[in-house]
Coordinates of C-alpha atoms and ligand atoms in Angstrom, one line a residue:
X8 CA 0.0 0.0 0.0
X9 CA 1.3 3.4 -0.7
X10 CA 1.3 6.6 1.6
X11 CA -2.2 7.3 1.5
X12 CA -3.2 11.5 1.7
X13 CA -6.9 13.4 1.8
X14 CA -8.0 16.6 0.0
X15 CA -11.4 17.9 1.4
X16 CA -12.7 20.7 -0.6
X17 CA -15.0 23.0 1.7
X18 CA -13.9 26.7 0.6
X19 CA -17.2 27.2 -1.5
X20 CA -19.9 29.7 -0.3
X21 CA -22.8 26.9 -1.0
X22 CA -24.8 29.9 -2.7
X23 CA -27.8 28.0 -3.0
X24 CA -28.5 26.8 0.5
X25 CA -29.5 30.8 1.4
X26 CA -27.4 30.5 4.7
X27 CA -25.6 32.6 7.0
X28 CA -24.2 29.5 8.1
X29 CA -21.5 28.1 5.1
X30 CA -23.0 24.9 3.8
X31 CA -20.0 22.3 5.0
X32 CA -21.7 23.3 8.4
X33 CA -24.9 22.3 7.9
X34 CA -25.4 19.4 10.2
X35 CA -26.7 15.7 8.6
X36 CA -28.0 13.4 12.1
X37 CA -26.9 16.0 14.5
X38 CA -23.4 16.3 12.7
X39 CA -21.7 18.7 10.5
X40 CA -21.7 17.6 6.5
X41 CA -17.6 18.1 6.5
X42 CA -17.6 16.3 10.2
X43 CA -19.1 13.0 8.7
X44 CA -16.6 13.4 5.6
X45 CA -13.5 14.0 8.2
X46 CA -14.3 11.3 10.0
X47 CA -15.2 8.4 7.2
X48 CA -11.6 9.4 5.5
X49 CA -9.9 8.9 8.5
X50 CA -11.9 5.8 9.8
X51 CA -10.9 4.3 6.0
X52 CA -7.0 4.8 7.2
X53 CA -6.2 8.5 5.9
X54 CA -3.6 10.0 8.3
X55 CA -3.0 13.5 6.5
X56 CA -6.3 15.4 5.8
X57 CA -5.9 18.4 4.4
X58 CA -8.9 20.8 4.4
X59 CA -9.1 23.9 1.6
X60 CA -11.0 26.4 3.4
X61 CA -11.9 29.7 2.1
X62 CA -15.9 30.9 2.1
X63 CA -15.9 31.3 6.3
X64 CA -12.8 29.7 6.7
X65 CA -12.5 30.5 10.6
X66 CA -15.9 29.2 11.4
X67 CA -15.0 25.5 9.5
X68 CA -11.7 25.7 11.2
X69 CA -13.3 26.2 14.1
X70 CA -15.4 23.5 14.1
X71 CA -12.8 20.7 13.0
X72 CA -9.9 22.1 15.2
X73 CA -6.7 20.3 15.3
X74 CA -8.3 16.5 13.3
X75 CA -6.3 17.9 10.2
X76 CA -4.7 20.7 8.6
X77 CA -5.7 23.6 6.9
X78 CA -5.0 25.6 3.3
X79 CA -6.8 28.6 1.9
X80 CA -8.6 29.1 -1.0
X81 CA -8.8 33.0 -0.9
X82 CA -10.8 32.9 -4.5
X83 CA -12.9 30.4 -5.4
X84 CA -11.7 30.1 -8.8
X85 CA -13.4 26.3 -8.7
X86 CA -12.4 22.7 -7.5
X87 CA -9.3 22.5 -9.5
X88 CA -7.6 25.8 -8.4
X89 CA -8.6 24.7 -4.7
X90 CA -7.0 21.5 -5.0
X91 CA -3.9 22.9 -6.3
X92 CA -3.9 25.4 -3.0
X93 CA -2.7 22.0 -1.0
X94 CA 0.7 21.8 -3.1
X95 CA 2.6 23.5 -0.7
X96 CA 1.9 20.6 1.7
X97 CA 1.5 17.8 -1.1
X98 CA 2.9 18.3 -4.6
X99 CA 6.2 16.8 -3.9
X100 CA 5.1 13.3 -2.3
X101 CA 4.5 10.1 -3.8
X102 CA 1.6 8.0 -3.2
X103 CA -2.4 8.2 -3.2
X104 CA -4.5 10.7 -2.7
X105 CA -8.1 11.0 -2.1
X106 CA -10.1 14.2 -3.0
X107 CA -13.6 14.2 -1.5
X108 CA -16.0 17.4 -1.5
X109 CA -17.3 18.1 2.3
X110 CA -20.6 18.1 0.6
X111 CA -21.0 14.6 -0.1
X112 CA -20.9 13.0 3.1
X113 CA -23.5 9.8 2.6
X114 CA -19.9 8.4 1.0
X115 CA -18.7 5.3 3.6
X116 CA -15.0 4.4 5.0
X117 CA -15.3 0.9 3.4
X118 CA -16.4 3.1 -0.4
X119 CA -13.3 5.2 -0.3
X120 CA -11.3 2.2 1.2
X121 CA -12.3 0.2 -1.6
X122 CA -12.0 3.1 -4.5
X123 CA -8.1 3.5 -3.4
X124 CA -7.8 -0.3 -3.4
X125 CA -9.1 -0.8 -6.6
X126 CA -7.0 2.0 -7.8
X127 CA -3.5 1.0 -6.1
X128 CA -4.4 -2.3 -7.7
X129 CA -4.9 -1.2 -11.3
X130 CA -1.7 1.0 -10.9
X131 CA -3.9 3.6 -12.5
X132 CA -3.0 7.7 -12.4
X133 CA -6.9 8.3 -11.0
X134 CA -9.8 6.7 -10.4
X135 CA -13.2 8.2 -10.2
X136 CA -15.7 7.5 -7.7
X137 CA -18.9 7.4 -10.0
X138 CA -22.7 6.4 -9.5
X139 CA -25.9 6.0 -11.6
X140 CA -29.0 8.2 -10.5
X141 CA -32.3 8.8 -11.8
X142 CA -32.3 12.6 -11.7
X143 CA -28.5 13.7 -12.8
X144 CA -29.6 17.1 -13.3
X145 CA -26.7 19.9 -12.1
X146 CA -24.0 16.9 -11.8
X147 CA -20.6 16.0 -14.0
X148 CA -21.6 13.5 -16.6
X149 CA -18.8 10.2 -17.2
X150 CA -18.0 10.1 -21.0
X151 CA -16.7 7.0 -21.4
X152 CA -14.9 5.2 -25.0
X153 CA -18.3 3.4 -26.8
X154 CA -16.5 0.5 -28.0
X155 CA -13.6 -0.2 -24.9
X156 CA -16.0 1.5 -21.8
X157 CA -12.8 3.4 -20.7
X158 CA -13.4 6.8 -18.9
X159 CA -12.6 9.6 -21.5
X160 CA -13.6 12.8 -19.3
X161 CA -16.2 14.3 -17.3
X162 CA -18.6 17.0 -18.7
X163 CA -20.1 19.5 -16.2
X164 CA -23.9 19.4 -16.4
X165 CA -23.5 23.0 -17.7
X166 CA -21.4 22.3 -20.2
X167 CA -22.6 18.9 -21.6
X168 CA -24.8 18.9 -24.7
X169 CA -28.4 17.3 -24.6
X170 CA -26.8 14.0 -25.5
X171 CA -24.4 13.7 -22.7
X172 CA -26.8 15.1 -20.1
X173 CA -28.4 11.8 -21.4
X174 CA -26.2 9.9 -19.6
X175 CA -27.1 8.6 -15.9
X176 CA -23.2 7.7 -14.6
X177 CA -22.3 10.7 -12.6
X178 CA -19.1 12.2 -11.0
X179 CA -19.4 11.9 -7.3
X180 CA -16.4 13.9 -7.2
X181 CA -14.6 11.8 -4.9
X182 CA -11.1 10.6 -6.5
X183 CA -7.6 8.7 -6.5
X184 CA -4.7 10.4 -7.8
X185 CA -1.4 9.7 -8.2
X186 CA -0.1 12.4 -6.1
X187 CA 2.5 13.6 -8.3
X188 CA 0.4 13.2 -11.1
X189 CA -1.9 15.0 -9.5
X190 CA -0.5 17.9 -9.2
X191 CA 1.6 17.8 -12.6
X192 CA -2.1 18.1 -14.2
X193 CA -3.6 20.7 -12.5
X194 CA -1.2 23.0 -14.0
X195 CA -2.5 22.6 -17.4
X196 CA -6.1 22.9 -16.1
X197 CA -7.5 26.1 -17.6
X198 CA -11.1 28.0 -16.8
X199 CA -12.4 27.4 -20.5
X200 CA -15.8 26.4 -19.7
X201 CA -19.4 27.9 -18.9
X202 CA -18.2 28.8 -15.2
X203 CA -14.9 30.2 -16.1
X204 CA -13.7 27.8 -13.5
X205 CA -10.6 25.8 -13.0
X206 CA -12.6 22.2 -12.8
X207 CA -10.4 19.6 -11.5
X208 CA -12.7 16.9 -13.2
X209 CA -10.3 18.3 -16.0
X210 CA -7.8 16.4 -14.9
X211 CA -9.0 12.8 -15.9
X212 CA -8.8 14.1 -19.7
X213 CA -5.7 15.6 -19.4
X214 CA -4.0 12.4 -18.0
X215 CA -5.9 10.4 -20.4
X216 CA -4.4 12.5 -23.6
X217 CA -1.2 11.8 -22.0
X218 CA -1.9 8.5 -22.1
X219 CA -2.0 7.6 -18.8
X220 CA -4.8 5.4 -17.2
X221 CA -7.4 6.8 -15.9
X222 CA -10.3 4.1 -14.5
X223 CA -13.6 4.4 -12.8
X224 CA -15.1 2.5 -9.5
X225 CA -18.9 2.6 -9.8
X226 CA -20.9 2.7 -6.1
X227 CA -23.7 0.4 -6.1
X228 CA -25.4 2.3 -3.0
X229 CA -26.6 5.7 -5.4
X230 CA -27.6 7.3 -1.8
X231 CA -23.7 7.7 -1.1
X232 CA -23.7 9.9 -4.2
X233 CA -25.4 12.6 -2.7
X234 CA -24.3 16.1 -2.9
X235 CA -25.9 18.4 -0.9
X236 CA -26.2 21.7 -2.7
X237 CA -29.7 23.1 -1.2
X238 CA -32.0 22.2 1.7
X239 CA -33.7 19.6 -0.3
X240 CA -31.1 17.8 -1.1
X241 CA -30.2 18.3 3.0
X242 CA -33.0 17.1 3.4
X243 CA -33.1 14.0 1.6
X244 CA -29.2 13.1 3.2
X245 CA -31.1 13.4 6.1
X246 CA -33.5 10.8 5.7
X247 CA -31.6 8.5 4.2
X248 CA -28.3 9.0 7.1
X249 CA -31.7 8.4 9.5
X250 CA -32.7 5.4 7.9
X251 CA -28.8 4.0 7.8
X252 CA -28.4 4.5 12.1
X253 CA -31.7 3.4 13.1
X254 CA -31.0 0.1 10.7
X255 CA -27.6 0.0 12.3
X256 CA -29.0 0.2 15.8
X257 CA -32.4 -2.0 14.5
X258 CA -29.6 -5.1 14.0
X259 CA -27.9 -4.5 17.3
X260 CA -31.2 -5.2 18.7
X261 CA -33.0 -2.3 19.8
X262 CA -36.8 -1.7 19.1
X263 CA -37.8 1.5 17.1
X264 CA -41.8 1.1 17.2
X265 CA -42.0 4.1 14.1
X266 CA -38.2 4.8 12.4
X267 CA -39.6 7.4 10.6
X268 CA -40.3 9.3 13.8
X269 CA -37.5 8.2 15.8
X270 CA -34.0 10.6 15.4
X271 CA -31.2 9.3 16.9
X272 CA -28.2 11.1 15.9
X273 CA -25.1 9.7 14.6
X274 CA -22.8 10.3 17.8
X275 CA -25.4 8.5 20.5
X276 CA -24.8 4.5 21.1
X277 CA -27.7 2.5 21.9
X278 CA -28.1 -1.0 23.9
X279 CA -30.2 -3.9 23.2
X280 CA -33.6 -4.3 24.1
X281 CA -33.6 -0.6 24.3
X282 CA -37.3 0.3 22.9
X283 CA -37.6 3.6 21.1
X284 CA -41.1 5.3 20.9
X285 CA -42.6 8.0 18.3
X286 CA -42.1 11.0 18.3
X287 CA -38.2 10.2 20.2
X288 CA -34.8 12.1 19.6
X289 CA -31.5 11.7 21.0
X290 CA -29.2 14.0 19.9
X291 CA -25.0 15.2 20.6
X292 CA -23.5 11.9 22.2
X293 CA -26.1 10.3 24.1
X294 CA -26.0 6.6 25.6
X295 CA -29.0 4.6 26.3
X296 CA -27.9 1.2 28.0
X297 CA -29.8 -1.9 28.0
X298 CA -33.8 -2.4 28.4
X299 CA -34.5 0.9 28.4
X300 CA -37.8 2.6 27.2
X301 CA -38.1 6.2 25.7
X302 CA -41.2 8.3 24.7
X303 CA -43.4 8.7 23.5
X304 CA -42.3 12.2 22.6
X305 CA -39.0 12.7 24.5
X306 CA -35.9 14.3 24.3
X307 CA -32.2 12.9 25.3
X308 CA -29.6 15.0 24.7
X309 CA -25.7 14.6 25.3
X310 CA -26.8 12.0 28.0
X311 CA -26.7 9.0 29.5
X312 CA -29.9 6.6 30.5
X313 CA -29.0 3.4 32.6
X314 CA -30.7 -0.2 32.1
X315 CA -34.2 -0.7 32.3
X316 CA -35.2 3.1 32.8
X317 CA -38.5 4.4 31.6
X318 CA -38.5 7.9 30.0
X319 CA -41.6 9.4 28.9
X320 CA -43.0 12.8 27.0
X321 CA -40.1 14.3 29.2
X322 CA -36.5 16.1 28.4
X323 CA -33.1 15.0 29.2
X324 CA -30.2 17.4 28.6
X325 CA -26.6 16.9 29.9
X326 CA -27.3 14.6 32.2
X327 CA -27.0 11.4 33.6
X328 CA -30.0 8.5 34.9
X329 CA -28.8 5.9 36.6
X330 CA -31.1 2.4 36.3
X331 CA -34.5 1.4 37.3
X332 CA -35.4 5.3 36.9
X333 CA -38.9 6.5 36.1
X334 CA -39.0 9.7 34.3
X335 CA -42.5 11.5 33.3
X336 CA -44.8 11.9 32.1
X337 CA -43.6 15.9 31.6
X338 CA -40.8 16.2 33.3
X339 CA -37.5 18.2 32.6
X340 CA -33.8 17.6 33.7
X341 CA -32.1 20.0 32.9
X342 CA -28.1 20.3 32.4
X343 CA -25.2 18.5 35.4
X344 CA -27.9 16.8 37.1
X345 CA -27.6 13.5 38.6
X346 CA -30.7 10.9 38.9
X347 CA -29.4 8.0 40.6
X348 CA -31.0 4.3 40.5
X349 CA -34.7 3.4 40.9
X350 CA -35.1 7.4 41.6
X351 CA -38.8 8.7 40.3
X352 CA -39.8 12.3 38.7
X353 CA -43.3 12.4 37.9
X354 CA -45.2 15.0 36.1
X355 CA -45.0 18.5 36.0
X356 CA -41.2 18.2 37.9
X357 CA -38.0 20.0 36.7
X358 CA -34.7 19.8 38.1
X359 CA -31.6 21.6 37.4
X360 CA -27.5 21.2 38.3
X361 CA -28.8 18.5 41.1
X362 CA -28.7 15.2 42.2
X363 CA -31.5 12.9 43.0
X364 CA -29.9 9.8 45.6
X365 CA -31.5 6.1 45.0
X366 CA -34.6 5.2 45.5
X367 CA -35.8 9.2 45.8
X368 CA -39.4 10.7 44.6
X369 CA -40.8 13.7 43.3
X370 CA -43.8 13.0 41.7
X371 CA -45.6 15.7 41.1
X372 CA -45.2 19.4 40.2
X373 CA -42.2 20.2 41.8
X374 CA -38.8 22.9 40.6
X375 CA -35.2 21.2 42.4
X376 CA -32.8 23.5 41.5
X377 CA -29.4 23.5 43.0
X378 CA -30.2 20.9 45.1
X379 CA -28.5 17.7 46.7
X380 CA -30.7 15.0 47.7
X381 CA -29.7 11.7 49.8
X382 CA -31.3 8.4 49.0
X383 CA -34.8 7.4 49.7
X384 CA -36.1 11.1 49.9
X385 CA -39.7 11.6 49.6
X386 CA -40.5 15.7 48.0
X387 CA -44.2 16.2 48.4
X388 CA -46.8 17.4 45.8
X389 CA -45.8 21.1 45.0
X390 CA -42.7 21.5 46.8
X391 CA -40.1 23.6 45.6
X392 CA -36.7 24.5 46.8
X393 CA -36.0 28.6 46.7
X394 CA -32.3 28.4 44.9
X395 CA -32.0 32.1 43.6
X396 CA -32.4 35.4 45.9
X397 CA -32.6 37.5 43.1
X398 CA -28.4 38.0 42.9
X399 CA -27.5 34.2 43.3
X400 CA -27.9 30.7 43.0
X401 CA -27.7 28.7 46.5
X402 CA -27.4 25.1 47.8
X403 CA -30.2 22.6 49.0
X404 CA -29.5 20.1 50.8
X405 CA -31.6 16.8 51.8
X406 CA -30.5 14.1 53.7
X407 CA -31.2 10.5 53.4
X408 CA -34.8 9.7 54.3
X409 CA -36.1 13.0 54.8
X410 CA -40.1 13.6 54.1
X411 CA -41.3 17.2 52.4
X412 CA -44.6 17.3 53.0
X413 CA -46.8 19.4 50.1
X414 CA -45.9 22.5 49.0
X415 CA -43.3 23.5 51.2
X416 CA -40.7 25.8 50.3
X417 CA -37.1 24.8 50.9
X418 CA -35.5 28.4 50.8
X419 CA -31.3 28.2 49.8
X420 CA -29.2 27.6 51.6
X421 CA -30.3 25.0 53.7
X422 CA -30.1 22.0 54.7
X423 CA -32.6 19.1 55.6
X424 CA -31.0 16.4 58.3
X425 CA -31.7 12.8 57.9
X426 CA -34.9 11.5 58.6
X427 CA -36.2 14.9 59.2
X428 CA -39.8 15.6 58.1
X429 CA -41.1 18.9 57.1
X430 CA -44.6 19.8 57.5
X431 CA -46.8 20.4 54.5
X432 CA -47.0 24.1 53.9
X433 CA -43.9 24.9 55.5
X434 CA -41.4 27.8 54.1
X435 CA -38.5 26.8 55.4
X436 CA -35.5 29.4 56.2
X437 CA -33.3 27.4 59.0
X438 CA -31.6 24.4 58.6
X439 CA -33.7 21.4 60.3
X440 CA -31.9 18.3 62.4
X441 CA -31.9 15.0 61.6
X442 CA -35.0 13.4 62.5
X443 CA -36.8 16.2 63.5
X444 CA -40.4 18.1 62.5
X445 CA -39.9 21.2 61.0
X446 CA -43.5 23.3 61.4
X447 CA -42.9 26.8 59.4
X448 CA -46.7 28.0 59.1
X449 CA -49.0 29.9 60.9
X450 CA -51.3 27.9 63.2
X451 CA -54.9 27.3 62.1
X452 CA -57.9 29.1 63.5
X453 CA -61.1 28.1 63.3
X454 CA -64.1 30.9 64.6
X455 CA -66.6 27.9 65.0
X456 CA -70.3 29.5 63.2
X457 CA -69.2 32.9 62.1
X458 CA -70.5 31.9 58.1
X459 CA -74.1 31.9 59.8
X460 CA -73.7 35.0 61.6
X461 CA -72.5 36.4 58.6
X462 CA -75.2 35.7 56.8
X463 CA -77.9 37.0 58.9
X464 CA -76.1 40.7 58.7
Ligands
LIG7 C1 -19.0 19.0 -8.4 C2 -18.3 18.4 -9.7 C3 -19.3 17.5 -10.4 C4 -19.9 16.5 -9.6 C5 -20.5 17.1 -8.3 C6 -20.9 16.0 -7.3 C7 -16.6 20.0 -10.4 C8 -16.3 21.1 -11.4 N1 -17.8 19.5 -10.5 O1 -20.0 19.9 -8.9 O2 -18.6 16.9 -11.6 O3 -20.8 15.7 -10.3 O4 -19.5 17.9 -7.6 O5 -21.5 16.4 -6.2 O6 -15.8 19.7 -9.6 N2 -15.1 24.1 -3.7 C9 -14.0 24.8 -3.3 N3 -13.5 25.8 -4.0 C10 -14.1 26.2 -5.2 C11 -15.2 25.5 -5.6 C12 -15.7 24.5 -4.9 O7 -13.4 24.4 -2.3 O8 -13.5 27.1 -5.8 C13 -15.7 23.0 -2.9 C14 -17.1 23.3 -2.4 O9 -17.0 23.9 -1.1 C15 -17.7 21.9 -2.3 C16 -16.9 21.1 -3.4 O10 -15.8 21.9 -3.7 O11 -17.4 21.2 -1.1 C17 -17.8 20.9 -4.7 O12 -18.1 22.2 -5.2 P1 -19.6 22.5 -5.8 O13 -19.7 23.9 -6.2 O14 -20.6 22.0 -4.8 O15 -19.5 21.5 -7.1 P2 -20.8 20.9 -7.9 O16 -21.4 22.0 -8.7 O17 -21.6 20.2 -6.9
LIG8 CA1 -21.8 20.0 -4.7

């Protein structure tokens, strides 16, 4: 095997997706297009990326940080000139390299492992990545020899006549070079065309003229051909990257009861007999472990559930559930909170930047905020704990076995001691000892007939 190098062209503005945002960035399953390209060439053994970055270069730079390195495309004078801006790091190597465009990325590890195999093994100077498709409208066209099948050139959509815009087998514009032949070519690329731009599809006919061989590896799987140019076609990658993880997760045995309504993005890991309900999405890097249920209607992000927890038309974010926990209906954790095993939070409860011991409830209608509760708690209908005096946050604290009555207000700081019960109604501003009754109301009165005497006035 040769020294294997990567080209990833991501300097164009992506005109036609109408974004402030440069198209590369536009996310596929929770993930930026040029992050899914990054990350299949180095998965299929491509040490050296090099990115061309030019249309919001800082932002993409940003965003892939040190995985590779960077060259600028301060024109974009089209893909051939932005290849060539890579020289300075390339031109004088021998061995393979891959050019992909960060728009393309349905194209798989094994695909471009098996494109630079097939052209290592046919010793030839490139190899296109090609594909049939139904609609080729807008795409480079394969010309090939009618009588040998070889690969002539490539024709851009806009400058093919209605013959060769006939022709189904399409540039995916993912290649093998030789490296040095490469960047030989590219020199004699010129901007004679309808775009006035360098193409580096150009290239193939060049080396051909020369006599060189050029060949083609066809993809079978016409999704992977994908090039995401507007927010349909971002669109469409989405469904089909959607369809390819839940599959993936289908075979490692968890339950999706409707796919189509089930988004599960493509840095979260899933355990068997995991059962996935409508209207469910997981997004960032989420675990779910074994034998646990989510939805109807919920929301997991950057997360971890344990086994057999039960999550229903509630919200997760940045946060981790231990096992055995019951979550919802309607409830809301909200980010660095801690729910620990066989813990319940029923409906109508939210909790922020706390932890919930083993075994502890709040079932209904409650706000923990900034709160640290022991094991085996019991919070009462309605209570709430005060976190936030108006200039800061404070601490909560409830110890093992405490009881909070209904609709008591813990006010921050303060602490609850073990086995302590706290009478319904309470508003609590001192800290209460362990296994003591904490009565912070105002005694009832009752002015036995005074409705009758009322009346008769
Ligand atoms: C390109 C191919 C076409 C192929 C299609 C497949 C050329 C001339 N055409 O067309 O044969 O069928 O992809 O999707 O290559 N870019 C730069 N600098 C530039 C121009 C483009 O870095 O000056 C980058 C873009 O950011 C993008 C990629 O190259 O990631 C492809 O450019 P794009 O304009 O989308 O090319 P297509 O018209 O799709
Ligand atoms: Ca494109």
């Amino acid at each position: 095997m040769s020294n294997r190098y990567a080209i990833i062209l991501a300097a164009g503005q992506g005109t036609r997706m109408k974004s402030k945002l440069p198209k590369v960035l536009h996310q596929v399953c929770g993930k930026p297009m040029i992050s899914h390209v990054l990350e299949q060439v180095q998965s299929a053994g491509f040490e050296k990326s090099t990115v061309v970055i030019g249309h919001q270069g800082e932002e993409v730079k940003e965003t892939l940080g040190d995985r590779c390195q960077f060259v600028w495309q301060h024109e974009q004078l089209g893909t051939g000139h932005a290849v060539k801006q890579a020289a300075p790091h390339l031109a004088d190597r021998s061995g393979t390299t891959l050019v992909i465009s960060a728009d393309t990325p349905m194209i798989s590890a094994e695909t471009m492992k098996a494109l630079s195999d097939y052209h290592e093994d046919r010793g030839a100077k490139v190899t296109v990545l090609t594909a049939r498709v139904d609609d080729a409208t807008g795409l480079g066209r394969i010309i090939r020899d009618p009588e040998s099948g070889d690969v002539l050139r490539i024709v851009e959509h806009k400058d093919a006549t209605l013959k060769e815009r006939g022709i189904s087998e399409i540039n995916t514009a993912t290649y093998c070079f030789d490296n040095e032949a490469l960047f030989a070519a590219l020199e004699k690329v010129t901007n004679e065309n309808a775009q006035n731009e360098y193409y580096l599809p150009d290239v193939l006919e060049i080396l051909k003229n020369e006599g060189e061989r050029v060949a083609a590896f066809e993809t079978h799987d016409g999704a992977e051909a994908m090039g995401v140019n507007d927010r349909l076609a971002l669109s469409q990658a989405e469904q089909v990257m959607r369809k390819r993880i839940n599959e993936h997760w289908m075979k490692q045995g968890v339950t999706f009861i409707a796919p189509d309504q089930t988004y599960v993005s493509a840095d979260s890991e899933l355990h068997p007999d995991t059962i996935l309900h409508p209207g469910t999405v997981i997004r960032g890097k989420s675990i779910v472990h074994e034998g646990s249920e989510i939805g109807p209607n919920s929301e997991i992000e950057d997360s971890t559930i344990g086994s057999y927890s039960t999550i229903k038309q509630s919200v997760v974010i940045k946060s981790t559930v231990g096992r055995d926990v019951n979550i919802g209906p309607f409830a809301h954790v909200r980010p660095e909170s801690t729910i620990h095993d066989e813990a319940k939070l029923g409906n109508f409860v939210e909790v922020k930047k706390s932890t919930i011991g083993k075994g502890s409830k709040a079932n209904h209608l409650s706000y923990l905020g900034d709160a640290s509760i022991g094991e085996n708690v019991n919070v009462g209908c309605g209570s709430i704990t005060v976190n936030y005096d108006g200039k800061e946050k404070h601490v909560t604290t409830i110890e093992d076995g405490a009881f909070i009555g209904c609709n008591a207000n813990l006010v921050a700081p303060v602490t609850i001691g073990k086995g302590a019960f706290v009478a319904a109604g309470s508003t609590i501003t001192d800290d209460v000892p362990g296994d003591s009754l904490a009565l912070a109301r105002a005694r009832q009165t009752n002015k036995t007939g005074y409705m009758n005497k009322n009346d008769k006035k």
